């Protein structure tokens, strides 16, 4: 590399690396705001895993000198290995925290342009400002009846005790639709094929196998997410 | 149009380059880590990022996270 123009770096030992760099602009458009993720190494209780940060400048409007904000993400397994996150053209970041094929936790969240977790109306799990959790859509239908009552939302990648990625009523569970590959599949939600009934969020069940004969893996209640990418406002993700 | 670029950088210490992105002025950003920054010519401007708060990295390996 004969002509290094600039070097921007963290203080020695602050992070393990800068693993990814992404921008808010579309390809071949003027560079927008820059976001990075960095590996960190620390115990679970300290939220070791990775961090997501926004740079204060994008090298065109100035050399970055600071992080506008950063968000520490506890991560192990897939989430640690691949940093599942992406940024929208509005500077909102979708990301996954947690572990894969484990017993603790894995969930997707969304950061607003200030780096704070925010409500997402049509996600199904919402943590309210009074400290309780509510499941349903839209977020504004929570018992307090206002979107302002919602602290933030998530998609939880757990099998037991949760009904994410599954139909909540028999009509959705029994519906037959195109599988996108020339065939059909049963169930409106992607994980329906693993279970023998819809899931009631007030009384979750997770009985298998589904109509396909398949069951979730025997070991762990946490699936974990492998890949996350935003394409023109659509969240594309792969869970395993 | 896809463009292939081959670059070499570093010294006897450990370095890793993980991601690259092109800016709209045609220059490139490369990010990764280095055990030291001694291999970067002293004429190249170096900027250390500041931030508010604490980053948990107590079990880290004392590297530099870098963008070139």
Short mmCIF file of C-alpha atoms in Angstrom, two decimals:
data_model
loop_
_atom_site.label_atom_id
_atom_site.label_comp_id
_atom_site.label_asym_id
_atom_site.label_seq_id
_atom_site.Cartn_x
_atom_site.Cartn_y
_atom_site.Cartn_z
CA UNK A 1 0.00 0.00 0.00
CA UNK A 2 2.16 2.84 -1.31
CA UNK A 3 -0.02 5.79 -0.58
CA UNK A 4 -1.76 5.71 2.75
CA UNK A 5 -3.54 9.05 3.02
CA UNK A 6 -4.77 8.89 6.59
CA UNK A 7 -4.81 6.57 9.56
CA UNK A 8 -7.67 6.69 12.03
CA UNK A 9 -7.35 4.39 15.01
CA UNK A 10 -8.66 3.60 18.44
CA UNK A 11 -6.42 3.98 21.47
CA UNK A 12 -4.28 0.87 21.83
CA UNK A 13 -6.24 -1.88 23.59
CA UNK A 14 -9.61 -0.14 23.34
CA UNK A 15 -10.97 -2.70 20.84
CA UNK A 16 -9.64 -5.83 19.16
CA UNK A 17 -10.13 -4.56 15.62
CA UNK A 18 -12.43 -2.69 13.27
CA UNK A 19 -14.22 -5.59 11.63
CA UNK A 20 -16.77 -3.93 9.33
CA UNK A 21 -17.38 -0.48 7.90
CA UNK A 22 -20.71 0.44 6.29
CA UNK A 23 -22.33 3.63 5.03
CA UNK A 24 -25.83 5.06 4.73
CA UNK A 25 -25.59 5.70 1.00
CA UNK A 26 -26.58 3.49 -1.88
CA UNK A 27 -23.78 2.15 -4.10
CA UNK A 28 -22.43 4.72 -6.57
CA UNK A 29 -23.99 7.60 -4.58
CA UNK A 30 -22.16 10.20 -2.55
CA UNK A 31 -20.71 8.72 0.62
CA UNK A 32 -23.05 9.14 3.55
CA UNK A 33 -22.45 8.60 7.24
CA UNK A 34 -20.03 5.85 8.20
CA UNK A 35 -20.68 3.15 10.78
CA UNK A 36 -18.26 0.54 12.09
CA UNK A 37 -18.32 -2.58 14.22
CA UNK A 38 -15.41 -3.72 16.36
CA UNK A 39 -14.70 -6.95 18.18
CA UNK A 40 -14.35 -6.69 21.94
CA UNK A 41 -13.14 -9.30 24.39
CA UNK A 42 -14.61 -9.36 27.85
CA UNK A 43 -16.72 -11.52 30.12
CA UNK A 44 -20.45 -11.93 29.49
CA UNK A 45 -21.35 -9.82 32.50
CA UNK A 46 -19.45 -6.92 30.92
CA UNK A 47 -21.12 -7.46 27.54
CA UNK A 48 -18.08 -8.65 25.65
CA UNK A 49 -18.75 -9.35 21.99
CA UNK A 50 -18.74 -6.41 19.62
CA UNK A 51 -19.70 -2.78 19.42
CA UNK A 52 -21.40 -0.69 16.76
CA UNK A 53 -20.41 2.94 16.38
CA UNK A 54 -21.08 5.95 14.19
CA UNK A 55 -18.08 8.02 13.07
CA UNK A 56 -18.48 11.78 13.43
CA UNK A 57 -17.09 12.43 9.91
CA UNK A 58 -16.93 10.42 6.70
CA UNK A 59 -13.44 11.37 5.40
CA UNK A 60 -15.04 13.62 2.75
CA UNK A 61 -16.58 16.17 5.09
CA UNK A 62 -13.61 15.78 7.44
CA UNK A 63 -11.38 13.19 9.07
CA UNK A 64 -13.16 11.30 11.86
CA UNK A 65 -11.91 12.29 15.28
CA UNK A 66 -14.54 10.74 17.53
CA UNK A 67 -17.46 8.36 17.78
CA UNK A 68 -20.80 10.16 17.64
CA UNK A 69 -22.07 7.22 19.69
CA UNK A 70 -21.34 3.59 20.27
CA UNK A 71 -23.49 0.70 21.41
CA UNK A 72 -21.96 -2.28 23.19
CA UNK A 73 -23.35 -5.64 22.02
CA UNK A 74 -23.07 -8.82 24.05
CA UNK A 75 -22.37 -11.57 21.53
CA UNK A 76 -21.10 -15.15 21.31
CA UNK A 77 -21.22 -17.84 18.63
CA UNK A 78 -22.64 -16.69 15.26
CA UNK A 79 -23.36 -13.18 16.49
CA UNK A 80 -19.77 -12.77 17.60
CA UNK A 81 -18.34 -14.36 14.47
CA UNK A 82 -20.26 -12.40 11.83
CA UNK A 83 -21.59 -9.23 13.54
CA UNK A 84 -25.14 -9.39 12.13
CA UNK A 85 -25.93 -5.69 11.63
CA UNK A 86 -26.69 -3.23 8.88
CA UNK A 87 -27.59 0.44 8.64
CA UNK A 88 -30.45 2.14 6.78
CA UNK A 89 -30.20 5.31 4.74
CA UNK A 90 -31.76 7.04 7.76
CA UNK A 91 -28.88 5.97 10.00
CA UNK A 92 -30.87 3.39 11.94
CA UNK A 93 -29.01 0.20 12.77
CA UNK A 94 -30.56 -3.26 12.95
CA UNK A 95 -28.40 -5.72 14.87
CA UNK A 96 -28.38 -9.01 16.74
CA UNK A 97 -27.14 -9.56 20.27
CA UNK A 98 -26.72 -12.85 22.10
CA UNK A 99 -25.54 -16.36 21.40
CA UNK A 100 -26.33 -19.19 18.99
CA UNK A 101 -27.32 -22.76 19.84
CA UNK A 102 -27.24 -21.93 23.55
CA UNK A 103 -29.44 -21.53 26.57
CA UNK A 104 -29.40 -17.82 27.33
CA UNK A 105 -30.56 -15.25 24.80
CA UNK A 106 -30.50 -13.97 21.25
CA UNK A 107 -32.55 -11.13 19.79
CA UNK A 108 -32.63 -8.51 17.07
CA UNK A 109 -32.97 -4.86 18.03
CA UNK A 110 -33.01 -1.53 16.20
CA UNK A 111 -30.98 1.55 17.15
CA UNK A 112 -32.29 4.98 16.25
CA UNK A 113 -30.04 7.58 14.66
CA UNK A 114 -28.83 8.53 18.15
CA UNK A 115 -27.69 4.97 18.89
CA UNK A 116 -30.52 4.14 21.29
CA UNK A 117 -32.74 1.07 21.02
CA UNK A 118 -36.11 2.11 19.64
CA UNK A 119 -39.65 0.73 19.25
CA UNK A 120 -40.48 -1.03 15.97
CA UNK A 121 -44.23 -1.00 15.53
CA UNK A 122 -44.76 -4.30 13.74
CA UNK A 123 -42.27 -6.38 15.66
CA UNK A 124 -43.98 -8.64 18.18
CA UNK A 125 -42.02 -8.19 21.41
CA UNK A 126 -41.94 -4.82 23.15
CA UNK A 127 -40.31 -3.79 26.40
CA UNK A 128 -42.34 -1.03 27.99
CA UNK A 129 -41.08 1.92 29.95
CA UNK A 130 -42.66 0.54 33.12
CA UNK A 131 -40.29 -2.42 32.90
CA UNK A 132 -42.80 -5.00 31.67
CA UNK A 133 -42.78 -6.95 28.41
CA UNK A 134 -45.70 -7.03 26.01
CA UNK A 135 -46.22 -9.18 22.93
CA UNK A 136 -48.35 -8.01 20.03
CA UNK A 137 -48.72 -5.66 17.10
CA UNK A 138 -48.77 -2.82 16.56
CA UNK A 139 -46.59 -1.62 19.40
CA UNK A 140 -49.08 1.16 20.15
CA UNK A 141 -51.70 -1.49 21.06
CA UNK A 142 -49.88 -2.18 24.33
CA UNK A 143 -51.95 -2.01 27.53
CA UNK A 144 -51.03 1.63 27.98
CA UNK A 145 -52.24 2.39 24.50
CA UNK A 146 -49.47 4.63 23.26
CA UNK A 147 -46.27 4.15 21.32
CA UNK A 148 -44.63 6.48 23.85
CA UNK A 149 -45.14 3.73 26.46
CA UNK A 150 -42.73 1.46 24.55
CA UNK A 151 -39.07 1.65 25.44
CA UNK A 152 -37.84 -0.60 22.63
CA UNK A 153 -38.78 -3.66 20.60
CA UNK A 154 -37.11 -6.88 19.53
CA UNK A 155 -37.34 -10.19 17.71
CA UNK A 156 -36.33 -12.93 20.14
CA UNK A 157 -34.65 -16.01 18.66
CA UNK A 158 -35.71 -18.50 21.32
CA UNK A 159 -37.79 -21.63 20.92
CA UNK A 160 -39.30 -22.22 24.34
CA UNK A 161 -41.36 -19.64 26.20
CA UNK A 162 -41.58 -17.52 23.04
CA UNK A 163 -43.75 -17.48 19.94
CA UNK A 164 -41.50 -15.50 17.64
CA UNK A 165 -41.32 -16.58 13.99
CA UNK A 166 -44.46 -18.68 14.53
CA UNK A 167 -48.17 -18.25 13.80
CA UNK A 168 -50.29 -17.17 16.74
CA UNK A 169 -53.62 -18.56 15.43
CA UNK A 170 -54.84 -21.65 13.56
CA UNK A 171 -55.79 -19.75 10.41
CA UNK A 172 -52.21 -18.50 9.94
CA UNK A 173 -50.73 -21.84 11.00
CA UNK A 174 -52.87 -23.79 8.51
CA UNK A 175 -52.51 -21.44 5.57
CA UNK A 176 -50.82 -22.84 2.49
CA UNK A 177 -48.82 -20.56 0.26
CA UNK A 178 -46.01 -20.46 -2.24
CA UNK A 179 -42.60 -21.39 -0.92
CA UNK A 180 -40.93 -19.19 -3.52
CA UNK A 181 -39.34 -22.21 -5.20
CA UNK A 182 -42.25 -23.45 -7.26
CA UNK A 183 -43.82 -25.47 -4.44
CA UNK A 184 -45.97 -24.74 -1.42
CA UNK A 185 -45.44 -24.54 2.28
CA UNK A 186 -47.80 -24.61 5.21
CA UNK A 187 -47.80 -21.86 7.79
CA UNK A 188 -47.57 -18.08 7.45
CA UNK A 189 -44.51 -17.75 9.67
CA UNK A 190 -41.09 -19.27 8.93
CA UNK A 191 -40.78 -21.53 11.98
CA UNK A 192 -44.26 -23.07 11.75
CA UNK A 193 -42.90 -26.11 9.95
CA UNK A 194 -41.11 -27.24 13.12
CA UNK A 195 -44.18 -27.36 15.37
CA UNK A 196 -47.52 -29.15 15.52
CA UNK A 197 -49.66 -26.16 16.49
CA UNK A 198 -49.78 -22.38 16.48
CA UNK A 199 -48.26 -20.66 19.52
CA UNK A 200 -50.29 -18.64 22.01
CA UNK A 201 -48.05 -15.84 23.34
CA UNK A 202 -50.06 -15.88 26.57
CA UNK A 203 -49.37 -19.60 27.03
CA UNK A 204 -46.44 -20.56 24.80
CA UNK A 205 -45.99 -24.13 23.65
CA UNK A 206 -43.31 -25.72 21.48
CA UNK A 207 -44.34 -29.26 20.58
CA UNK A 208 -42.70 -30.98 17.63
CA UNK A 209 -42.34 -32.33 15.03
CA UNK A 210 -44.18 -30.18 12.55
CA UNK A 211 -45.94 -31.41 9.42
CA UNK A 212 -42.57 -31.83 7.74
CA UNK A 213 -41.37 -34.28 10.35
CA UNK A 214 -38.67 -31.87 11.43
CA UNK A 215 -38.08 -30.66 14.98
CA UNK A 216 -35.84 -27.95 16.41
CA UNK A 217 -32.39 -29.10 17.44
CA UNK A 218 -32.49 -31.01 20.69
CA UNK A 219 -29.79 -29.16 22.53
CA UNK A 220 -30.83 -25.58 23.04
CA UNK A 221 -33.67 -23.13 23.35
CA UNK A 222 -31.76 -20.36 21.51
CA UNK A 223 -31.56 -20.43 17.73
CA UNK A 224 -29.33 -17.47 17.06
CA UNK A 225 -29.03 -15.48 13.88
CA UNK A 226 -26.47 -16.11 11.17
CA UNK A 227 -26.82 -13.28 8.63
CA UNK A 228 -28.58 -9.93 8.57
CA UNK A 229 -28.71 -7.55 5.63
CA UNK A 230 -30.93 -4.61 4.73
CA UNK A 231 -31.94 -4.33 1.09
CA UNK A 232 -33.94 -1.24 0.19
CA UNK A 233 -35.59 -1.14 3.56
CA UNK A 234 -36.31 -4.87 3.78
CA UNK A 235 -34.69 -6.89 6.56
CA UNK A 236 -33.16 -10.08 5.20
CA UNK A 237 -32.05 -12.50 7.88
CA UNK A 238 -31.13 -16.12 8.27
CA UNK A 239 -31.62 -17.91 11.55
CA UNK A 240 -30.28 -21.30 12.42
CA UNK B 1 -17.60 -2.47 -12.54
CA UNK B 2 -15.76 -4.70 -10.14
CA UNK B 3 -12.19 -3.71 -9.49
CA UNK B 4 -9.52 -5.91 -7.98
CA UNK B 5 -6.88 -4.27 -5.80
CA UNK B 6 -3.93 -6.01 -4.19
CA UNK B 7 -2.23 -4.24 -1.30
CA UNK B 8 0.52 -5.04 1.13
CA UNK B 9 1.04 -3.32 4.43
CA UNK B 10 2.46 -3.99 7.86
CA UNK B 11 5.68 -5.16 9.47
CA UNK B 12 6.81 -8.12 11.54
CA UNK B 13 4.00 -7.54 13.99
CA UNK B 14 0.54 -8.95 13.44
CA UNK B 15 -1.92 -7.11 11.26
CA UNK B 16 -5.27 -8.04 9.80
CA UNK B 17 -7.38 -6.27 7.18
CA UNK B 18 -11.01 -7.26 7.24
CA UNK B 19 -13.21 -4.91 5.23
CA UNK B 20 -12.86 -2.36 2.46
CA UNK B 21 -15.20 0.30 1.14
CA UNK B 22 -14.84 2.86 -1.63
CA UNK B 23 -15.64 6.49 -0.95
CA UNK B 24 -17.35 8.58 -3.58
CA UNK B 25 -14.11 10.47 -4.29
CA UNK B 26 -12.51 7.22 -5.50
CA UNK B 27 -10.33 6.56 -2.46
CA UNK B 28 -10.66 3.44 -0.34
CA UNK B 29 -11.02 2.73 3.35
CA UNK B 30 -9.51 -0.45 4.74
CA UNK B 31 -10.21 -1.49 8.31
CA UNK B 32 -8.68 -4.06 10.60
CA UNK B 33 -6.13 -4.23 13.38
CA UNK B 34 -2.43 -3.91 14.01
CA UNK B 35 -0.21 -4.74 16.96
CA UNK B 36 1.70 -1.54 16.34
CA UNK B 37 1.64 1.44 13.99
CA UNK B 38 5.38 1.64 13.46
CA UNK B 39 5.10 0.53 9.83
CA UNK B 40 3.11 3.61 8.89
CA UNK B 41 5.29 6.39 7.56
CA UNK B 42 5.65 9.26 9.98
CA UNK B 43 4.43 11.63 7.25
CA UNK B 44 1.00 9.99 7.26
CA UNK B 45 -1.47 11.83 9.51
CA UNK B 46 -2.68 9.68 12.37
CA UNK B 47 -5.87 10.49 14.25
CA UNK B 48 -6.83 8.74 17.47
CA UNK B 49 -10.57 8.42 17.95
CA UNK B 50 -12.13 9.75 21.12
CA UNK B 51 -15.40 8.61 22.63
CA UNK B 52 -17.53 9.07 25.70
CA UNK B 53 -18.01 6.07 27.94
CA UNK B 54 -16.26 2.77 28.54
CA UNK B 55 -15.69 -0.01 26.02
CA UNK B 56 -15.52 -3.49 27.62
CA UNK B 57 -12.29 -5.06 26.36
CA UNK B 58 -10.54 -6.19 29.53
CA UNK B 59 -9.60 -9.55 27.96
CA UNK B 60 -8.32 -7.94 24.78
CA UNK B 61 -4.87 -8.33 23.25
CA UNK B 62 -3.73 -4.70 23.29
CA UNK B 63 -4.17 -4.12 19.57
CA UNK B 64 -5.05 -1.05 17.57
CA UNK B 65 -8.33 -1.02 15.68
CA UNK B 66 -7.47 0.88 12.50
CA UNK B 67 -8.90 2.49 9.37
CA UNK B 68 -6.45 3.29 6.57
#
